[in-house]
Tab-separated table of C-alpha atoms in Angstrom:
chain	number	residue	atom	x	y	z
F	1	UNK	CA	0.000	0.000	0.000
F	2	UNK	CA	1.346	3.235	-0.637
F	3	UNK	CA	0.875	6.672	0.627
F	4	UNK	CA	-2.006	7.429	-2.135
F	5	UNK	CA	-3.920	4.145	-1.409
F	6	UNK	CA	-3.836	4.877	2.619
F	7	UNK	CA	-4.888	8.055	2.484
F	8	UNK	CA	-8.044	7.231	0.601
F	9	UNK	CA	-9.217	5.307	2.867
F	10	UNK	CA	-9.550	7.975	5.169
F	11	UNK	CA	-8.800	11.540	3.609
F	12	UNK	CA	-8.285	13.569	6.467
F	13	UNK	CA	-5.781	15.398	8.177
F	14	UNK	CA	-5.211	12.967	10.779
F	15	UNK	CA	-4.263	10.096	7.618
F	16	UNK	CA	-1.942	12.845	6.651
F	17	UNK	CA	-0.210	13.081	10.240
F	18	UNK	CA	0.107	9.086	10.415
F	19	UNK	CA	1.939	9.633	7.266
F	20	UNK	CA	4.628	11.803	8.136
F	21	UNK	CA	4.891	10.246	11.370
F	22	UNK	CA	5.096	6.136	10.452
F	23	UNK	CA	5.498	5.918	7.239
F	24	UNK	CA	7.782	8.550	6.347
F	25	UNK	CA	11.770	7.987	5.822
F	26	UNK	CA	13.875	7.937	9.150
F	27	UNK	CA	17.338	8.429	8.358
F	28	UNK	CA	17.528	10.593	12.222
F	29	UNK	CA	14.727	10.588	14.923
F	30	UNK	CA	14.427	14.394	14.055
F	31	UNK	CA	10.763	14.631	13.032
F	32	UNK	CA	9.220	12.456	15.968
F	33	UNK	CA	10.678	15.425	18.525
F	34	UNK	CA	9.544	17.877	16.489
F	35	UNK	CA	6.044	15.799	15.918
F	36	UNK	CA	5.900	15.677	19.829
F	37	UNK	CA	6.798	19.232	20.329
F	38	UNK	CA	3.845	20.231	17.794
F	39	UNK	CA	1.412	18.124	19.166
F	40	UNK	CA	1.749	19.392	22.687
F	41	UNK	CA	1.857	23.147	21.815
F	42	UNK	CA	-1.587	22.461	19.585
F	43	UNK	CA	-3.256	20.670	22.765
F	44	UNK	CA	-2.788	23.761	24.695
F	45	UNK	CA	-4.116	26.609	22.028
F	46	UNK	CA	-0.983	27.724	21.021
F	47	UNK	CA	-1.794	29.449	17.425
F	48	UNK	CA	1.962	31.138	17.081
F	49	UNK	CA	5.096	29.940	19.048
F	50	UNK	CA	8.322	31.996	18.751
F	51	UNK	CA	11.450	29.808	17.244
F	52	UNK	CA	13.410	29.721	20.469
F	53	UNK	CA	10.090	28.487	22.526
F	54	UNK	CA	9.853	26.079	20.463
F	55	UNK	CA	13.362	24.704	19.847
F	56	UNK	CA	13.193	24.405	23.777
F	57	UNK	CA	10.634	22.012	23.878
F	58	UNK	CA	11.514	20.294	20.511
F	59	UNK	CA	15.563	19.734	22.069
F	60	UNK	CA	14.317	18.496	25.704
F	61	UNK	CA	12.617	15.727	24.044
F	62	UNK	CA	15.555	14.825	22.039
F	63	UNK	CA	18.099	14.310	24.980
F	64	UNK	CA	15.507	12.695	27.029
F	65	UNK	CA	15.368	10.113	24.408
F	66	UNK	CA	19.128	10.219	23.513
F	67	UNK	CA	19.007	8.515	27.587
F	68	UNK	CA	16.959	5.677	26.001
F	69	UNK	CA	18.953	5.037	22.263
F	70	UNK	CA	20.510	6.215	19.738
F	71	UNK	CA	19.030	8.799	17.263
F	72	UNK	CA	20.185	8.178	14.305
F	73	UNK	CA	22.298	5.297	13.211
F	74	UNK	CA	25.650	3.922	14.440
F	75	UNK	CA	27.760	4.479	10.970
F	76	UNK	CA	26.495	7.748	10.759
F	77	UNK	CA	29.265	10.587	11.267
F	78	UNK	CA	28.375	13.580	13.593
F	79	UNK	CA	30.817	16.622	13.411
F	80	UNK	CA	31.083	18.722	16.028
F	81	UNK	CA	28.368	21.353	15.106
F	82	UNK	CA	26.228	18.480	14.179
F	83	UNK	CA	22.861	18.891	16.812
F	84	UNK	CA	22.912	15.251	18.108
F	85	UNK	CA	26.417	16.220	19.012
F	86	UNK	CA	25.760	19.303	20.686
F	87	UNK	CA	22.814	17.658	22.651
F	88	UNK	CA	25.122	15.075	23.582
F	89	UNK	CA	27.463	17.218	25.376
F	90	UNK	CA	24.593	19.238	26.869
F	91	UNK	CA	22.820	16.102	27.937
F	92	UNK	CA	23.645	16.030	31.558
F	93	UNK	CA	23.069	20.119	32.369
F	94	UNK	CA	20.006	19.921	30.708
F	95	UNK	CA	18.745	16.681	32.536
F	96	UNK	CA	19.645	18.360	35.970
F	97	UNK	CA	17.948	21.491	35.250
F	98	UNK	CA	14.643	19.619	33.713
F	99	UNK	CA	15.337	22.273	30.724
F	100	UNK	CA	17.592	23.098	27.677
F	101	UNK	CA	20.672	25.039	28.018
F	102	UNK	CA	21.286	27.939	25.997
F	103	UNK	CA	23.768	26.374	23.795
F	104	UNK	CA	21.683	23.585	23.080
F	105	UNK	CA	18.198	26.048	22.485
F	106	UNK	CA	20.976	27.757	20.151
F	107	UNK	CA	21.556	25.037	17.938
F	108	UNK	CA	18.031	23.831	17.463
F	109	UNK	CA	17.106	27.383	16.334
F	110	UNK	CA	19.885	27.402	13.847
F	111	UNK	CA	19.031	23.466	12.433
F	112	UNK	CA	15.760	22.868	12.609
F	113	UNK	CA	14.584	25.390	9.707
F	114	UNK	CA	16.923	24.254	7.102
F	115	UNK	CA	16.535	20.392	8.476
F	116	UNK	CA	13.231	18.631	10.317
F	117	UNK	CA	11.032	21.144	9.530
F	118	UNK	CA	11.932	21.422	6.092
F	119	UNK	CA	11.127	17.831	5.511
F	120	UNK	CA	8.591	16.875	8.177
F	121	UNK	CA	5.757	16.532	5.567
F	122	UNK	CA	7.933	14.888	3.050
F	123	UNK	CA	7.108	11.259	2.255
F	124	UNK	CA	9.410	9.170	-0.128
F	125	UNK	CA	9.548	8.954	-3.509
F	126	UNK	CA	9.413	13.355	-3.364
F	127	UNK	CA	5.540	13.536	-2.520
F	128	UNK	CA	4.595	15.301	0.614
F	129	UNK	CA	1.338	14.340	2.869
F	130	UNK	CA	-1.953	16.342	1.468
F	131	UNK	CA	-1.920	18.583	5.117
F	132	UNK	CA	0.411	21.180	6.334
F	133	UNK	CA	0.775	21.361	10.156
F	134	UNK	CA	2.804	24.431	10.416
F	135	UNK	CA	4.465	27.418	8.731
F	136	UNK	CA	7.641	29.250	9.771
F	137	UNK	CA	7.568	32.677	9.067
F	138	UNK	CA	10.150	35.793	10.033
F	139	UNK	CA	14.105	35.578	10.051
F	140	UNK	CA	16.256	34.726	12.222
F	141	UNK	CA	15.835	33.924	15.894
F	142	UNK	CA	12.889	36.239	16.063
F	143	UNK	CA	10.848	33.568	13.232
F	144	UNK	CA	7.307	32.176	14.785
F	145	UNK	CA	5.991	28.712	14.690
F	146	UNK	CA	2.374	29.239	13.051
F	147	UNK	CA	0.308	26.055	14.136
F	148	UNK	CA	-2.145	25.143	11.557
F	149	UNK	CA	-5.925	24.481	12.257
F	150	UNK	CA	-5.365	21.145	10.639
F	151	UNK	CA	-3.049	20.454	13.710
F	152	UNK	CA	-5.273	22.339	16.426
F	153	UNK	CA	-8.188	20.020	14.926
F	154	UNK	CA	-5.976	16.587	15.074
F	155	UNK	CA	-4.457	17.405	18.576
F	156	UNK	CA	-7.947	18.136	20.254
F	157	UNK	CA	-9.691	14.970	18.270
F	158	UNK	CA	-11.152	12.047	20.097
F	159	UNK	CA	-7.566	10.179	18.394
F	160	UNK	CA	-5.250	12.341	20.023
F	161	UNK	CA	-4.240	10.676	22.721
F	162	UNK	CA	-3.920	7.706	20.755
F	163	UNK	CA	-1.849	9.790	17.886
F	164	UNK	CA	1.135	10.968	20.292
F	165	UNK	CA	1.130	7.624	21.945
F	166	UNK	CA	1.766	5.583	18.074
F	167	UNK	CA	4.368	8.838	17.606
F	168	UNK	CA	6.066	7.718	21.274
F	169	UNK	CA	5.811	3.841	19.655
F	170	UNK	CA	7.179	4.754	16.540
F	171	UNK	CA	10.277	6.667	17.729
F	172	UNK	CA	10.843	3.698	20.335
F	173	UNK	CA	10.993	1.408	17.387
F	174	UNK	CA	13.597	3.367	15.493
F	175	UNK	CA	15.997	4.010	18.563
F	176	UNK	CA	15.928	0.160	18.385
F	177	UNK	CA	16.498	-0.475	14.988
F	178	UNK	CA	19.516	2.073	15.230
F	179	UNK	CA	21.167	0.377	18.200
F	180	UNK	CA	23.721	-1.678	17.415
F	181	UNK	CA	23.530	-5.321	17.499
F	182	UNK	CA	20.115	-4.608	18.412
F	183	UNK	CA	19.517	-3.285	15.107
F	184	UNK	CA	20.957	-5.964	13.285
F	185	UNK	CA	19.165	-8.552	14.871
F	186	UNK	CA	15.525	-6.465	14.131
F	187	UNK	CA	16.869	-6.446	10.297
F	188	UNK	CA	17.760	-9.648	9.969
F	189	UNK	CA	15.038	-11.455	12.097
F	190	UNK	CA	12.463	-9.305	12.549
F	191	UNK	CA	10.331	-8.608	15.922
F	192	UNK	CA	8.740	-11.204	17.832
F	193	UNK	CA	5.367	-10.164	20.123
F	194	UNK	CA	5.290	-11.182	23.582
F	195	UNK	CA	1.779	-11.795	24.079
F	196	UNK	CA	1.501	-11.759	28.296
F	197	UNK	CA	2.691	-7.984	28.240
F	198	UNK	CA	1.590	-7.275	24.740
F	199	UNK	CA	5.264	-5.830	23.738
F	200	UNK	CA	7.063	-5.960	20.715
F	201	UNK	CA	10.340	-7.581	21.257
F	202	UNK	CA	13.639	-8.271	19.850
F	203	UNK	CA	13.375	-11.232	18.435
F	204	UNK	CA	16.679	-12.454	19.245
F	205	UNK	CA	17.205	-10.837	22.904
F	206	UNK	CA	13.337	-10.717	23.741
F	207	UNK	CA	14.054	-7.236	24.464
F	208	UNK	CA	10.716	-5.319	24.540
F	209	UNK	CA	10.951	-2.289	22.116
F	210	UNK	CA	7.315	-1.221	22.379
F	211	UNK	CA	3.402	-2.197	23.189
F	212	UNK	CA	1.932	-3.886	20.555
F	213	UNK	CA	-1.399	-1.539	20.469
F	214	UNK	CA	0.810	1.760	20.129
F	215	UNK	CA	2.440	0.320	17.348
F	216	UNK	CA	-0.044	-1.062	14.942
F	217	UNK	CA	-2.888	1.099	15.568
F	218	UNK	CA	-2.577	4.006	13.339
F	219	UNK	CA	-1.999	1.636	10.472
F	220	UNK	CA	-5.512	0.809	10.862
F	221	UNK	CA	-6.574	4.659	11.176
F	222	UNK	CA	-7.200	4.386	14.960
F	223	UNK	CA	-10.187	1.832	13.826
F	224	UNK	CA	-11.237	-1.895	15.198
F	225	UNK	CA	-9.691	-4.361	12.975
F	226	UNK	CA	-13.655	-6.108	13.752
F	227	UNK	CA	-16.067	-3.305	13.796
F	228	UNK	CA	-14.472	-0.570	11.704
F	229	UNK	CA	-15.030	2.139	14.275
F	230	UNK	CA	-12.568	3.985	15.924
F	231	UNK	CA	-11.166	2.931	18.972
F	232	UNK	CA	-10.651	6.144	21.615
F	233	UNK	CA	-8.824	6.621	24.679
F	234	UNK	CA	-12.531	5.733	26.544
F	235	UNK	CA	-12.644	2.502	25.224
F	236	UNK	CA	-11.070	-0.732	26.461
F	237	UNK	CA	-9.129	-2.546	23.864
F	238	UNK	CA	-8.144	-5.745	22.736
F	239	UNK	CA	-5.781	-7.592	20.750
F	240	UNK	CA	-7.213	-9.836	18.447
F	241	UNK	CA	-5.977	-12.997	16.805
F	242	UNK	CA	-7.800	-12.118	13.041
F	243	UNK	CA	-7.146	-15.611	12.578
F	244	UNK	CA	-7.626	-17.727	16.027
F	245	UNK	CA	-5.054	-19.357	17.645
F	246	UNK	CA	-7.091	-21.867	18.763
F	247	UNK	CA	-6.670	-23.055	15.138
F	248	UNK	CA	-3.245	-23.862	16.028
F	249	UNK	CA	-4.595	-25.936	19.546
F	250	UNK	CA	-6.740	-27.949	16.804
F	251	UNK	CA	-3.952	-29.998	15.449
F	252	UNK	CA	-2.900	-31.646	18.623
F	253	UNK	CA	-0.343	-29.408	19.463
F	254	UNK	CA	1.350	-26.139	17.900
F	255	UNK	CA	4.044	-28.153	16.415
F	256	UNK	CA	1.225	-30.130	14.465
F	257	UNK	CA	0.048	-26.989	12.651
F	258	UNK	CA	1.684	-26.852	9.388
F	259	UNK	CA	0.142	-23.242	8.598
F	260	UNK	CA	2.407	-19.455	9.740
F	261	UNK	CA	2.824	-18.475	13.204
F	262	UNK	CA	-0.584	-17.293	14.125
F	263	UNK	CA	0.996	-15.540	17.023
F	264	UNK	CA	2.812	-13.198	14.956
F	265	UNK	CA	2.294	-9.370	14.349
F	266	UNK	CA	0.711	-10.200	10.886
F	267	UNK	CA	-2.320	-12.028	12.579
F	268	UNK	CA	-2.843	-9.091	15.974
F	269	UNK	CA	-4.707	-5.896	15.471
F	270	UNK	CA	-5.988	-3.814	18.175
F	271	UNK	CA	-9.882	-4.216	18.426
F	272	UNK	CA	-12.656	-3.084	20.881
F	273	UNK	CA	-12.786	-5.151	24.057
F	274	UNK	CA	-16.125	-6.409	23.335
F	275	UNK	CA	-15.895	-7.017	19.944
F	276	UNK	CA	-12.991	-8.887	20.320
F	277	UNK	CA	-14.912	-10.910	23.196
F	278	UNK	CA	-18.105	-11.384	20.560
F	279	UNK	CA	-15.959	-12.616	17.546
F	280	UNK	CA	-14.600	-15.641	20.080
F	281	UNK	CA	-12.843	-18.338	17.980
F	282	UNK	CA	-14.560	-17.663	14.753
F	283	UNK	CA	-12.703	-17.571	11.239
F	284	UNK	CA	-12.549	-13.727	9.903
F	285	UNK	CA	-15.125	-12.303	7.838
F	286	UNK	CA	-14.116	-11.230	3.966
F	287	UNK	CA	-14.199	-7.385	5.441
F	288	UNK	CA	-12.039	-8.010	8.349
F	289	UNK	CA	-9.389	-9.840	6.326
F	290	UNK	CA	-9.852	-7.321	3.993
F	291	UNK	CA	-8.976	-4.664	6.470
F	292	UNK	CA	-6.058	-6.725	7.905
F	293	UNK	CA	-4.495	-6.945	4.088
F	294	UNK	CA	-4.880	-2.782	3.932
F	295	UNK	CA	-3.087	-2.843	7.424
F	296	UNK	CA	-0.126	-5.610	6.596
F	297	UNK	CA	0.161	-3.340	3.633
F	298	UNK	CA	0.699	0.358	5.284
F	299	UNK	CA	3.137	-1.844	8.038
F	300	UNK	CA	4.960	-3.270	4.980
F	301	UNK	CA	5.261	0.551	3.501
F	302	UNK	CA	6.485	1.808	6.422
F	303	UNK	CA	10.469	1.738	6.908
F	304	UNK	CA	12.325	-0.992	9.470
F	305	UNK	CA	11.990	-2.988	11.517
F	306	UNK	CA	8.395	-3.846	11.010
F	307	UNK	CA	8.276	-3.788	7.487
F	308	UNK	CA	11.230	-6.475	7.519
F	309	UNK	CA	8.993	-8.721	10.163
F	310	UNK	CA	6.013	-9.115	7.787
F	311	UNK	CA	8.270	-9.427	4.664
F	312	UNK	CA	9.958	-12.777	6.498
F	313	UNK	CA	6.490	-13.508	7.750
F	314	UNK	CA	4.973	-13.554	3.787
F	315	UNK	CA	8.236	-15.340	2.773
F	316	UNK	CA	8.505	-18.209	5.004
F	317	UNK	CA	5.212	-19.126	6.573
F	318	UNK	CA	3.566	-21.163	3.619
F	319	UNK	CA	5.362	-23.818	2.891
F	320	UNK	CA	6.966	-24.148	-0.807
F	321	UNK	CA	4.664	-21.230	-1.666
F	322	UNK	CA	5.707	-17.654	-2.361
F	323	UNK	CA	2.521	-15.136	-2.644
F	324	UNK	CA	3.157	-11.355	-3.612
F	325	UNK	CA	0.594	-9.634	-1.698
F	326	UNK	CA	-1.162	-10.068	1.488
F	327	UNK	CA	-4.502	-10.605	0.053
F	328	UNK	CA	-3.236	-13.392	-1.570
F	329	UNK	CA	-1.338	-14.345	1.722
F	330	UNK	CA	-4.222	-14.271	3.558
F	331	UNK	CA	-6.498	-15.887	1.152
F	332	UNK	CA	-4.035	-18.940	1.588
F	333	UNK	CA	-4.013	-19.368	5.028
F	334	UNK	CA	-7.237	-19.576	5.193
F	335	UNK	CA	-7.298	-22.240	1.842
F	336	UNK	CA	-5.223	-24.359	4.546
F	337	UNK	CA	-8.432	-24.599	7.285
């Protein structure tokens, strides 16, 4: 699926958002602190921030996560001007203090404009998403973050909660697929789920990177994989096995079943509680496999690590078969029942 196909299924500006934010190219963690940053000043009203306001924010969140993982990744070279550097070395005032030092605040004002927020709504291939969330206007250090009233109207949806946690998700699963040896490991085997906490894992360390639910859900659009409706911060949700494991329990045992892994992140989507509860051990319907194929599709558009996992997943789970989409994948699996 690409950018075109999942915007039309919901043309709005919060498709436009989830574009930027998971399927756009990560070559530095960059646009998820500056994603955060815009997010939070949009919740609170703010129509214009000044440059140096909001390089404060936008660099706090970066060397809080620089504690967690690396932002961009290990073979890249940073000079000494470079800003990952410079928040490096400010790191440990800035912690103390719980804000930015000047030096730091000084070096996001002079990057940012000509780097993140230059390409924050550029997608790959040179499109860019069909919304704008900000403008920068003015010179200098005396330019103004304009917030857009596409962003005022996405931070104060009923989805916003769920949009800053799948950003949070998202830059968790980059940091990982940037560490090293952690990295390689994601590349070349993919994520595992650990289904008692519901975290995506290394696959090789069983590290957790990241809750499953945060990190699938806005491939769906913040819907049900079951009902179609969207699923808000009121609601209690589920993870759903589209096709049910007890499938697997059928055969004797799981080493019986000769079909893929149904335990694996191509077969869980986030659903409502009940629905989930209602759809029991039953085999999907044509719509919700239809949905899951649109969702496997945006995950497999989206860069590492996940895209990786479902590519191994369509490669190796049907035996002696190879199938080039996921409608056909899925149509198979369920030619095996």
């Amino acid at each position: 699926m690409n950018a075109r196909d999942f915007y039309a299924q919901d043309a709005s500006a919060r498709a436009s958002w989830r574009l930027a934010v998971l399927m756009g190219a990560n070559s530095r963690t960059y646009k998820f602190a500056l994603g955060e940053a815009l997010l939070e000043f949009a919740r609170q009203g703010r129509q214009e921030i000044p440059l140096p306001e909001f390089a404060a924010a936008y660099s706090l969140g970066m060397v809080r996560h620089l504690a967690q993982g690396p932002q961009a990744p290990q073979t890249t070279r940073l000079g000494e001007r470079d800003f990952l550097t410079v928040a490096a070395q400010e790191s440990t005032a800035t912690l103390t203090a719980g804000r930015p030092t000047e030096r730091l605040v000084e070096a996001a004002v002079l990057s940012m404009p000509t780097m993140v927020m230059r390409k924050f709504h550029n997608l790959r291939g040179d499109t860019v998403v069909p919304h704008t969330f900000y403008d920068l206007t003015g010179t200098g250090r005396h330019r103004v973050v304009r917030v857009t009233p596409d962003l005022r109207r996405v931070a104060r949806s009923e989805q916003a909660a769920g949009l800053a946690a799948e950003l949070g998700a998202r830059w968790s699963i980059v940091e990982s697929s940037f560490a090293a040896g952690v990295g390689r490991s994601l590349i070349e085997e993919g994520v595992a789920v650990d289904w008692t906490t519901l975290k995506i894992t290394d696959k090789r360390r069983r590290r957790p990177v990241t809750g499953l639910v945060e990190a699938t859900i806005g491939f769906q659009h913040g819907r049900c994989l079951i009902c179609d409706q969207v699923l808000t911060a009121r609601d209690v949700i589920a993870v759903d096995h589209v096709f049910p494991f007890s499938l697997m329990r059928r055969f004797g045992s799981v080493a019986s079943w000769h079909g893929p892994d149904l335990d694996a992140l191509w077969n869980l989507a986030p659903s409502h509680a009940p629905c989930n509860a209602a759809k029991s051990d039953r085999l999907p319907s044509d719509g919700e496999l239809t949905r899951l194929a649109a969702r496997n599709e945006a995950i497999a558009d989206s860069p590492l690590p996940l895209r990786r996992t479902l590519h191994l997943s369509m490669r190796n789970a049907l035996s002696g078969r190879r199938v080039s989409s996921w409608r056909e994948f899925l149509t198979a699996v369920r030619a095996t029942i």
